[in-house]
XYZ file of C-alpha atoms in Angstrom:
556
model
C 39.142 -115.689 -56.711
C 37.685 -118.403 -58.351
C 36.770 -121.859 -57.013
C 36.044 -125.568 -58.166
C 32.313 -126.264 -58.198
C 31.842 -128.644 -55.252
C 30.706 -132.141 -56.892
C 28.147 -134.459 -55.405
C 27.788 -137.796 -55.541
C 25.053 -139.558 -57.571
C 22.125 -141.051 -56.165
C 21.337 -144.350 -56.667
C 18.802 -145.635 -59.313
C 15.438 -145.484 -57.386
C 11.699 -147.122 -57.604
C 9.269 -144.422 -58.614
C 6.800 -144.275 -55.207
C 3.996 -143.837 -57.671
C 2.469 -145.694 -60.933
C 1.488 -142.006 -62.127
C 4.873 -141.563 -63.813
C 4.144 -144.292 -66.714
C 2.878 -141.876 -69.304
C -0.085 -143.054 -68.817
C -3.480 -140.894 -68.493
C -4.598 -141.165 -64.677
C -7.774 -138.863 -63.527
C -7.378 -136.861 -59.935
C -9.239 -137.373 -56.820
C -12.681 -138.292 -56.958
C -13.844 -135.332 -54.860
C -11.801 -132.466 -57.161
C -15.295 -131.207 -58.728
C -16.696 -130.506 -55.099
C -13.474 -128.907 -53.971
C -12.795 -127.182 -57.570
C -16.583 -125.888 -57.389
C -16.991 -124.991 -53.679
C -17.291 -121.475 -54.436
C -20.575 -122.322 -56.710
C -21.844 -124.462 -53.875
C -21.722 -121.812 -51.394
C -23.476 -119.289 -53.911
C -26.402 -121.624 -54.070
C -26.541 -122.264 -50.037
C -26.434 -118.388 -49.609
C -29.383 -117.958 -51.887
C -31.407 -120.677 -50.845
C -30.827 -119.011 -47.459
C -31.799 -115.576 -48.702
C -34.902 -117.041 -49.934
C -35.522 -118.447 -46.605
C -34.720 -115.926 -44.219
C -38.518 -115.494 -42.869
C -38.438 -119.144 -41.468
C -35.079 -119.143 -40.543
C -36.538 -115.636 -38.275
C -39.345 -117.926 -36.841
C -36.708 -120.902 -36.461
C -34.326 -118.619 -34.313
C -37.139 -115.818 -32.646
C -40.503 -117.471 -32.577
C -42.361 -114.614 -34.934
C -44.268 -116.241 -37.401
C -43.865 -113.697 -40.830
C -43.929 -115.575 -44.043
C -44.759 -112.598 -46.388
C -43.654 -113.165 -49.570
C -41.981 -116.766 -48.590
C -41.362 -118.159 -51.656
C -42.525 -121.489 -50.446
C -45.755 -120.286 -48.979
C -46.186 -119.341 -52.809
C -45.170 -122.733 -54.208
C -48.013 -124.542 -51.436
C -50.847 -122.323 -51.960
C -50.322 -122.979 -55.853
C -50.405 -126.326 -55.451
C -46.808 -126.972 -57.278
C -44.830 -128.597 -54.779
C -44.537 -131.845 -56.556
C -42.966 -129.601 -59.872
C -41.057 -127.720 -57.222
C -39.424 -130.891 -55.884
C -39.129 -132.238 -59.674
C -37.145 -128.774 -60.597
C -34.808 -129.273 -57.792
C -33.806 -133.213 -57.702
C -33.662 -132.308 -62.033
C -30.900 -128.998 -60.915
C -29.635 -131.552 -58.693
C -29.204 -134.486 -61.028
C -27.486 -131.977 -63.587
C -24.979 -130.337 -60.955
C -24.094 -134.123 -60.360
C -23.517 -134.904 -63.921
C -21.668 -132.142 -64.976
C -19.282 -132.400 -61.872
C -18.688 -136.368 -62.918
C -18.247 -135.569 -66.240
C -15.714 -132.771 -65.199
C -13.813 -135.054 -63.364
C -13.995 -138.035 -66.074
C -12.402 -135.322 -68.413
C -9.568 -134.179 -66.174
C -6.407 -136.096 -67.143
C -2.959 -135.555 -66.604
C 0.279 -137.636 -67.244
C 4.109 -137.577 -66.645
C 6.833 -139.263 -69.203
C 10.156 -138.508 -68.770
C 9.830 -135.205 -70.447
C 6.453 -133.532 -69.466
C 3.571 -132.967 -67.013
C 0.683 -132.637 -69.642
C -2.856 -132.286 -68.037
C -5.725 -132.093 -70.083
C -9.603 -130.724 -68.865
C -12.426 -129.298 -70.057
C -16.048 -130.194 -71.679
C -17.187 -127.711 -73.754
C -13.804 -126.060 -74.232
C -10.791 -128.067 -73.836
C -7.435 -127.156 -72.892
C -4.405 -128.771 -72.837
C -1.151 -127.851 -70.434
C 1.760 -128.791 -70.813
C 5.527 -128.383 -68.456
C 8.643 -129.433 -69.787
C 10.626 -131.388 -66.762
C 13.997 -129.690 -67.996
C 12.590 -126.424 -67.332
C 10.966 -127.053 -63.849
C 11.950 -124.600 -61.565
C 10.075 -125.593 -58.379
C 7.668 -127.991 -57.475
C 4.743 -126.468 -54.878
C 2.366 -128.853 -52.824
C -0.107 -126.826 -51.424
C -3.090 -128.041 -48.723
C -5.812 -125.670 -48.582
C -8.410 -126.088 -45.358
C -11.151 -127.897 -46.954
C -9.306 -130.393 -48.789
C -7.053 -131.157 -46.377
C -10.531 -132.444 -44.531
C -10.960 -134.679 -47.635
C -7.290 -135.909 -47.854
C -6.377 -134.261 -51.019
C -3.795 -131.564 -52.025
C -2.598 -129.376 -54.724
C 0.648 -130.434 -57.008
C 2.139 -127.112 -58.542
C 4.777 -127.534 -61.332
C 6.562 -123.978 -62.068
C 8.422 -123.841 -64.776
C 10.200 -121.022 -66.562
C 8.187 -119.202 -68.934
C 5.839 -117.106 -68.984
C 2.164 -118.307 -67.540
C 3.462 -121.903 -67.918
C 2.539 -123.419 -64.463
C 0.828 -126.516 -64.594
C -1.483 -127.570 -61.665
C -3.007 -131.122 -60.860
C -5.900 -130.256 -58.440
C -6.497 -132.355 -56.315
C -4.678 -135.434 -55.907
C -4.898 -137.683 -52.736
C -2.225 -136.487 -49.919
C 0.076 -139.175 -50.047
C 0.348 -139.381 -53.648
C 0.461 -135.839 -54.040
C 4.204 -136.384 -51.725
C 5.516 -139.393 -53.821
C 4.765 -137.703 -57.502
C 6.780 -134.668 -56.018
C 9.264 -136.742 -55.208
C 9.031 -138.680 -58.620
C 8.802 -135.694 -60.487
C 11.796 -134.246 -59.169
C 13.618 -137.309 -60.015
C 12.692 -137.110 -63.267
C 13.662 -133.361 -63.656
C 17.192 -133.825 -62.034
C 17.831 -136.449 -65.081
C 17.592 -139.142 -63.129
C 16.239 -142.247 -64.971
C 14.348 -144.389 -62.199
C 14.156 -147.745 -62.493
C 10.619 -149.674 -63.036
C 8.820 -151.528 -60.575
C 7.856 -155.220 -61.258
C 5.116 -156.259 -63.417
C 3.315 -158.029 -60.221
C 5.011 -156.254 -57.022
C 3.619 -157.931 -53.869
C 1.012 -155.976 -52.223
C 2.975 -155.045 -49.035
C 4.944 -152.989 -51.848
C 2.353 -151.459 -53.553
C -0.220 -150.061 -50.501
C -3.612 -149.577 -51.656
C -3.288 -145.585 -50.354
C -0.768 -145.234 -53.370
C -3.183 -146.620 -55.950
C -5.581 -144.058 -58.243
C -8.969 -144.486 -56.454
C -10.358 -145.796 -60.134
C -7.581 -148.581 -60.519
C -7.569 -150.528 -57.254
C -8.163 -154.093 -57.689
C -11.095 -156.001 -55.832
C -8.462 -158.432 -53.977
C -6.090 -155.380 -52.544
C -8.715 -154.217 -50.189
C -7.643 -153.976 -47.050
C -8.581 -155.950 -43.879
C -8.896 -154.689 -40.291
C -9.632 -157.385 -37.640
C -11.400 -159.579 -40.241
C -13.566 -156.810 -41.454
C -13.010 -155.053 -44.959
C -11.757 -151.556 -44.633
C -14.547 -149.899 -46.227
C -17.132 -151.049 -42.859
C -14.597 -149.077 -40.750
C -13.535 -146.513 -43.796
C -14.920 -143.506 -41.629
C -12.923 -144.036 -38.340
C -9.938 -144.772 -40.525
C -10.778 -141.088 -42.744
C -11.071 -139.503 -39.585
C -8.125 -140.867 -38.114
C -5.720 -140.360 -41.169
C -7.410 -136.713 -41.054
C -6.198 -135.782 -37.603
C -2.433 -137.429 -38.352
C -2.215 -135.005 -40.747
C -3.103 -132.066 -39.293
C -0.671 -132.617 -36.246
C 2.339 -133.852 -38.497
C 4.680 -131.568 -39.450
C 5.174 -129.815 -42.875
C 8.256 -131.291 -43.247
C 9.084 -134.671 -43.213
C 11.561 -135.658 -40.946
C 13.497 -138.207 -42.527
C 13.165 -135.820 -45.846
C 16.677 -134.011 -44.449
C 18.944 -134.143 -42.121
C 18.437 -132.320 -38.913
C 21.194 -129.910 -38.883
C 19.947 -128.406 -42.183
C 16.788 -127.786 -40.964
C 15.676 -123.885 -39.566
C 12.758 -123.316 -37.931
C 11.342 -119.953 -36.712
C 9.777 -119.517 -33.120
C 6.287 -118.299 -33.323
C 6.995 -115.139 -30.791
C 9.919 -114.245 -33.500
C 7.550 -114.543 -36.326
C 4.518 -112.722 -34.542
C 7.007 -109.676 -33.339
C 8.448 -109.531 -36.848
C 5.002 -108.924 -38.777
C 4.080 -106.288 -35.551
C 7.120 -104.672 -36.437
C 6.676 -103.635 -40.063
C 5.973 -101.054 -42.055
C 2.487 -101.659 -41.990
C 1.916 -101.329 -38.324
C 4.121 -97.667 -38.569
C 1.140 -96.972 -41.334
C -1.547 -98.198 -38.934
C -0.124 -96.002 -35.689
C 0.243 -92.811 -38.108
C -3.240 -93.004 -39.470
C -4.579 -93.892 -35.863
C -3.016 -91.061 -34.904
C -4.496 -88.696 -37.485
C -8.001 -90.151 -36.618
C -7.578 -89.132 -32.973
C -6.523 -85.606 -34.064
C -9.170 -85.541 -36.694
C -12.083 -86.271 -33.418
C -10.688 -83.967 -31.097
C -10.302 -81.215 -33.575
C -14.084 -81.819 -34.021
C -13.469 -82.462 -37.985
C -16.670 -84.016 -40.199
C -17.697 -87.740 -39.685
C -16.545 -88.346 -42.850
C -12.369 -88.891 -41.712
C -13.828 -91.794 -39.283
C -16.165 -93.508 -41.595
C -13.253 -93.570 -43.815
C -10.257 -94.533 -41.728
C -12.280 -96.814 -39.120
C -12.984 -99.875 -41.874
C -9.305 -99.782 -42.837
C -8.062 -99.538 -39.164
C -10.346 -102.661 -38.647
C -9.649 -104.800 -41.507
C -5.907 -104.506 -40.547
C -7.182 -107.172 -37.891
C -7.612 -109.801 -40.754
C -4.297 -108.866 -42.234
C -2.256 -109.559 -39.253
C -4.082 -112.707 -38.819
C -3.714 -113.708 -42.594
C 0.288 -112.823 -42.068
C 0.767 -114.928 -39.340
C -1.502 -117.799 -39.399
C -0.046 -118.478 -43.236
C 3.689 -118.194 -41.795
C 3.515 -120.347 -39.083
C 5.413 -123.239 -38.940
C 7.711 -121.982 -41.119
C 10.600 -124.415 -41.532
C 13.126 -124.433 -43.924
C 15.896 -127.489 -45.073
C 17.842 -129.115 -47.527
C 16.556 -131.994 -49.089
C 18.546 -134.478 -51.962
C 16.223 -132.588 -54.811
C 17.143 -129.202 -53.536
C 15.771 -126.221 -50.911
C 12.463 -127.482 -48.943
C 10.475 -124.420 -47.794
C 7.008 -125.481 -45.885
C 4.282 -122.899 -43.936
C 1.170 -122.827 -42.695
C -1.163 -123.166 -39.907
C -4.785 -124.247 -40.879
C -4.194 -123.993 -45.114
C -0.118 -125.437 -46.050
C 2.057 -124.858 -48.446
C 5.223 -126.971 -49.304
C 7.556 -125.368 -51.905
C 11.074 -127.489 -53.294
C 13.212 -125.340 -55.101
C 15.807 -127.407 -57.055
C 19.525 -126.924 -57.260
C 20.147 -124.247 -59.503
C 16.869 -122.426 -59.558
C 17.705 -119.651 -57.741
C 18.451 -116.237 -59.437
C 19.107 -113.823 -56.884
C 19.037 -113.236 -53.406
C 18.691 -110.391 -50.942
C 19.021 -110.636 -47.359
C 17.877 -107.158 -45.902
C 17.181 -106.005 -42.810
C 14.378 -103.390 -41.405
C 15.446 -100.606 -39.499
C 13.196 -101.973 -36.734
C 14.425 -105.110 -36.873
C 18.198 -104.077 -36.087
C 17.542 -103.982 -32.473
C 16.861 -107.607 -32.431
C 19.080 -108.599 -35.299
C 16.256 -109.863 -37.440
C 17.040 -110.528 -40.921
C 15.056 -111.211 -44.226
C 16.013 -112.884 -47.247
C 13.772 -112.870 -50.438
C 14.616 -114.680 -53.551
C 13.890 -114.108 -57.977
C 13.199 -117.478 -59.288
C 12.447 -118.071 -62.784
C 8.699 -119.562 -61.969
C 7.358 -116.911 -60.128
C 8.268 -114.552 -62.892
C 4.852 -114.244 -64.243
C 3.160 -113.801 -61.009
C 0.570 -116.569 -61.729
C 1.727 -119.004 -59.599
C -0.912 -119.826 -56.818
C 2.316 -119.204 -54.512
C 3.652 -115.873 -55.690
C 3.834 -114.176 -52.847
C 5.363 -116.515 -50.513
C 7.034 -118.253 -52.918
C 9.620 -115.264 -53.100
C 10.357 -115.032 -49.071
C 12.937 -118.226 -48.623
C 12.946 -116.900 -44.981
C 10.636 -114.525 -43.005
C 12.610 -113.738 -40.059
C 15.952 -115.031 -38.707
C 19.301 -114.107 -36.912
C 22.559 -114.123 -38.305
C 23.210 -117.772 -37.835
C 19.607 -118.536 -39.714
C 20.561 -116.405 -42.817
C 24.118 -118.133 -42.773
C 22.308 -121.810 -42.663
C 19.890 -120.479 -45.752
C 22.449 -119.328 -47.703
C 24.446 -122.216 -47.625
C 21.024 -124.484 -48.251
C 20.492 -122.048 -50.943
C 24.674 -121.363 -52.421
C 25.788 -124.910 -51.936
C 29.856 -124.987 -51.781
C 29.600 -121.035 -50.748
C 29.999 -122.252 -47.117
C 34.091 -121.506 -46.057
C 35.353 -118.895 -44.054
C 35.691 -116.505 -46.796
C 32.166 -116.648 -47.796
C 30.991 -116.245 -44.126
C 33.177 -113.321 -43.724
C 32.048 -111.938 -47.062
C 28.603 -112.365 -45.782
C 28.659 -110.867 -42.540
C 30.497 -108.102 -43.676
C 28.016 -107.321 -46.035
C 25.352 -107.445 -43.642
C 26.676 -105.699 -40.707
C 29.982 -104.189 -42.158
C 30.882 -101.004 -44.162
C 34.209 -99.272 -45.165
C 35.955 -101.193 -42.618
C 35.352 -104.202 -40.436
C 34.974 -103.862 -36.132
C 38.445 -105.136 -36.439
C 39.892 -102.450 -38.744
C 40.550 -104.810 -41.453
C 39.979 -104.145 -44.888
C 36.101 -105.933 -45.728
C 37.263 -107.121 -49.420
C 34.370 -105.205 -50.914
C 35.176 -102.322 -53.302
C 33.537 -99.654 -51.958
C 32.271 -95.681 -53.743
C 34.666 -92.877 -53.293
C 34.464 -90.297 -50.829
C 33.028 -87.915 -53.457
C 30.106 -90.243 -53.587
C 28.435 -88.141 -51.042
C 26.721 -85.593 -53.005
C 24.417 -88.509 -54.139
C 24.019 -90.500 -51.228
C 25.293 -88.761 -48.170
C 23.827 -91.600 -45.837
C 24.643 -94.805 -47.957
C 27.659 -94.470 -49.514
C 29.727 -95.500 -47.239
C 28.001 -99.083 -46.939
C 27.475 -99.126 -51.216
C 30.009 -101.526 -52.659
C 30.490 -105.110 -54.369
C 33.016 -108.113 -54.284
C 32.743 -111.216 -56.253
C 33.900 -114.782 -55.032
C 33.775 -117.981 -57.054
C 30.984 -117.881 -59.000
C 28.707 -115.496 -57.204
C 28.314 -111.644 -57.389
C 27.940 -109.385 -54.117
C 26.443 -106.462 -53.874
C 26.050 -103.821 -50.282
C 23.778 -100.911 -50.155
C 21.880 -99.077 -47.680
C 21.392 -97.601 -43.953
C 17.530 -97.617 -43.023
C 17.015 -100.840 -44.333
C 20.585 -103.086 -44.850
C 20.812 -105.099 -48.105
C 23.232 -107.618 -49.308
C 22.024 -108.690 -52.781
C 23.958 -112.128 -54.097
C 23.509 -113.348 -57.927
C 24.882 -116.765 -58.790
C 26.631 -115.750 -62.498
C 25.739 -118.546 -64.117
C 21.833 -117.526 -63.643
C 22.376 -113.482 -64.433
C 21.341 -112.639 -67.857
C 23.360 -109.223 -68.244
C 25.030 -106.471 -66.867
C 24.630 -102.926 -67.433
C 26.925 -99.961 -66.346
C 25.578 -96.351 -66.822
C 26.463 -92.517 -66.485
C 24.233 -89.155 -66.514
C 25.268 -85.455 -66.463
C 25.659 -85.190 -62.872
C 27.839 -88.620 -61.632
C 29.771 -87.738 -65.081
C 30.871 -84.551 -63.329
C 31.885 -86.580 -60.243
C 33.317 -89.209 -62.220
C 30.648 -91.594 -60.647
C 29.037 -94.435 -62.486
C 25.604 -97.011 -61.395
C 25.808 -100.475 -62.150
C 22.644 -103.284 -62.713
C 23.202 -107.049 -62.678
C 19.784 -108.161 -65.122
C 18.017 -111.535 -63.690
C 14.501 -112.562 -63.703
C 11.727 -110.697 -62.517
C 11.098 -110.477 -58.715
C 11.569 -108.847 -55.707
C 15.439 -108.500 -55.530
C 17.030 -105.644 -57.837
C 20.572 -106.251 -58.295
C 22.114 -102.703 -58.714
C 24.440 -100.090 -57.430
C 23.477 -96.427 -57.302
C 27.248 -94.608 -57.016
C 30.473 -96.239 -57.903
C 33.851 -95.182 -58.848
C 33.282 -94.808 -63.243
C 36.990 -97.477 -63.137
C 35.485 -99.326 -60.470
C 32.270 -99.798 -63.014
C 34.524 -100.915 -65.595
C 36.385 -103.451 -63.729
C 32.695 -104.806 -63.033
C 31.601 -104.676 -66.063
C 34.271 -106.771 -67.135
C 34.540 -109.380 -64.335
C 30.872 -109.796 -64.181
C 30.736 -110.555 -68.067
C 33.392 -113.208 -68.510
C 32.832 -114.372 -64.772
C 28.580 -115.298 -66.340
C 29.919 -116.867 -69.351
C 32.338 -119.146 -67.580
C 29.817 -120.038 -64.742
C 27.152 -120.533 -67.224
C 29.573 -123.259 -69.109
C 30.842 -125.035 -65.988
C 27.260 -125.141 -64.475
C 25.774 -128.365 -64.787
C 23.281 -128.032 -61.672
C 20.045 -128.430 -64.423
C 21.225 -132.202 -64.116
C 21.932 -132.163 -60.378
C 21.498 -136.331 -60.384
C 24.338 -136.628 -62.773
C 27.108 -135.008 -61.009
C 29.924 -137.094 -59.787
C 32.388 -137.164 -57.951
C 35.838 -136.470 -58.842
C 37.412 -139.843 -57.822
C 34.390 -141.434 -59.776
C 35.444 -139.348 -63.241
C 38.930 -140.525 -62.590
C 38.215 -144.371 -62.971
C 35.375 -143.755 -65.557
């Protein structure tokens, strides 16, 4: 059956939080060439190290060795004042070429584009049109959260056609989000006033480069720059105890959070730790069967490592929380290094919510997404970026689908949903499930599955069921599928069998159907084909800001 798109009201005209969205060219934080070059930093402090590792010996032990010391070399040559020269000269030049780095490193948004510019001997030039912005990612790596900064990801569909501004200060890093956003959803904001009081512009909100002389701030009659440390390492620590998500950013019964014990048992129980017991397991055999060294020098470093990869899974997934926000899905993680990902109305291209077979115990549940910006893999959130929610019960995935489908919330959908998670040929109740399911004959392909294989489309979304080890419900918004393919070989034409593929963008979740009746498959092919066309014409969620409602349209 088909449905009315739910409308939404429009937001009010709001002030831009930021000055950044002028068009104007405005450089990043001061400290982006130390955090952009860290890597080169730590190259030189391992070698100078290297080079010193005889006096670092007598620093630690006490044994005076100094053979071949580089500076015993220097001294008995008598070139320690060239020595000195050499380095403050290496010095001087690092310094220049990181200011000049940074002095080149530009980036402005208009009401059409995020354009950053960088480069000194060869320049490049980015650019990411707001009507195709798919998500906006605000990442805070370890180190610069310790200098306040962050990373501002625009993803946009294409391919390679991320833009990144790295690194702007924390706070300003939120509000361009926010502005951004704005500006992608159509919304026009209005302009702040050519001298705004300073209680309405704070200083923190200000490019470092453009704060004027009488804004400084005061604390207890002393300027803010005498007490600037205490403040830095105050501001630091707030940080690092608040929350990914803002509170007042969405309402509190949209918001899903994952207990860490849930999380932590969901990453033991994966495939990977089944890998890790079967190889253990083989190395055991391997000893006792008094087999060459060579099995344990092999297997032990791999068995050891897996240490690192737990703690990578779960230190990057805590604090997972996911909500919805006025500019569309919020998704933030992380423990020491977070990530904060906003995935606007519309952006979405297909979902699967699937469930391990050693999950089912506990009734864990997955869901993964396809969005159009992590298509090309490039995006510095690729991998996470494609997990909308890492583990959660059946009241979780019903709360993320409805964050993530807005208007697919009534009973139907729910019992749709829950039949295609938990349900097969027929419901607990003995009541038809409203999915069209394969034939009986479908067997002699998939004598496990085909009894849970089937589809069922509501509205303007597509639903597909399939498997037994690991459950899958795969949902595709028709407005955002790009095709539909129905095909036949030798053997399901003998069965009169057909397999079906809905075509979206690149990602984790593969919309198809191994074994359905070949009339069934037509019927699909045909509902699924005029049901994309009319979504795609009736969708209007690229503009999300300029929906209205319907008693709005009816005085207009």
């Amino acid at each position: 059956m088909n449905e009315e798109p739910v409308a939404r009201a429009r937001p009010p005209l709001a002030a831009p939080r930021t000055d950044l969205t002028d068009g104007e060219w405005h450089r990043l934080h001061p400290a982006t060439p130390l955090l952009r070059g860290g890597i080169f930093m730590v190259a030189i402090i391992g070698f100078i190290i290297a080079n010193l590792r005889e006096r670092l010996i007598d620093l630690f032990i006490g044994e005076e060795n100094y053979g071949g010391d580089p500076i015993d070399t220097i001294y008995e040559r008598g070139a320690t004042g060239w020595a000195l020269l050499i380095i403050a000269g290496v010095l001087l030049v690092i310094l220049v070429v990181f200011y000049l780095s940074w002095r080149t490193h530009t980036f402005r948004v208009t009401g059409e584009i995020v354009e950053v510019r960088s480069g000194l001997v060869f320049r490049s030039n980015r650019k990411a049109r707001l009507d195709r912005v798919q998500g906006v990612n605000l990442t805070r790596p370890l180190i610069p959260r310790l200098f306040g900064a962050a990373r501002l990801e625009i993803t946009v569909a294409g391919q390679d056609g991320n833009v990144q501004l790295a690194y702007l200060g924390s706070k300003l890093a939120d509000d361009l989000r926010r502005d951004i956003l704005h500006l992608a959803s159509g919304l026009r904001q209005a302009k702040q006033p050519a001298a705004a009081p300073v209680d309405q512009a704070p200083v923190d909100q200000v490019p470092v480069d453009q704060a004027p002389v009488d804004q400084v701030p005061v604390v207890d009659g002393v300027p803010a720059a005498h007490s600037a440390l205490g403040g830095f390492a105050s501001a630091r620590f707030q940080e690092f105890r608040a929350p990914e998500l803002d509170p007042d950013a969405a309402p509190p019964h949209s918001v899903v959070r994952i207990p860490p014990r849930r999380l932590i048992g969901s990453v033991v129980l994966s495939g990977f730790t089944v890998f890790l017991l079967l190889a253990g397991i083989g190395l055991v055999i391997s000893v006792v069967a008094g087999s060459s060294g060579w099995v344990l020098v092999a297997v032990l470093p791999g068995l050891i490592g897996s240490v690192g990869y737990y703690f990578s899974r779960i230190t990057k997934t805590l604090r997972f929380s996911i909500a919805g926000t006025p500019d569309g899905v919020r998704v933030g993680y992380g423990l020491l290094s977070t990530s904060s990902q906003t995935l606007p109305p519309g952006r979405i291209h297909a979902i699967e919510v699937s469930q391990p077979i050693l999950w089912r115990r506990f009734g864990w549940w997955q869901i993964s997404i396809n969005t159009a910006g992590q298509a090309s893999g490039r995006s510095s959130t690729a991998v996470t970026g494609t997990t909308l929610l890492p583990v959660g019960t059946l009241a979780d995935v019903e709360k993320v689908l409805q964050l993530a489908l807005p208007g697919f919330d009534t009973d139907t959908h729910r019992a749709l949903i829950e039949n295609g998670m938990l349900g097969g040929r027929k419901s607990d109740a003995g009541v038809a499930d409203f999915y069209s399911n394969a034939p009986a004959r479908a067997v002699w392909l998939r004598p496990f599955s085909w009894w849970r294989t089937g589809w069922a489309v509501s509205g303007s979304v597509a639903l597909i069921r399939r498997g037994v080890l690991s459950r899958d419900l795969i949902l595709v918004p028709l407005a955002r599928m790009q095709g539909v393919r129905i095909s036949q070989g030798a053997i399901r034409r003998r069965l009169r069998l057909a397999s079906a593929a809905l075509h979206t963008v690149a990602g984790p979740v593969t919309a198809s159907l191994s074994v359905i009746d070949v009339d069934e498959a037509l019927v699909l092919f045909e509902w699924m084909s005029t049901g994309a066309v009319r979504s795609a014409l009736a969708d209007t969620s690229h503009h999300w800001s300029r929906i209205t409602p319907p008693t709005q349209k009816a005085t207009e």
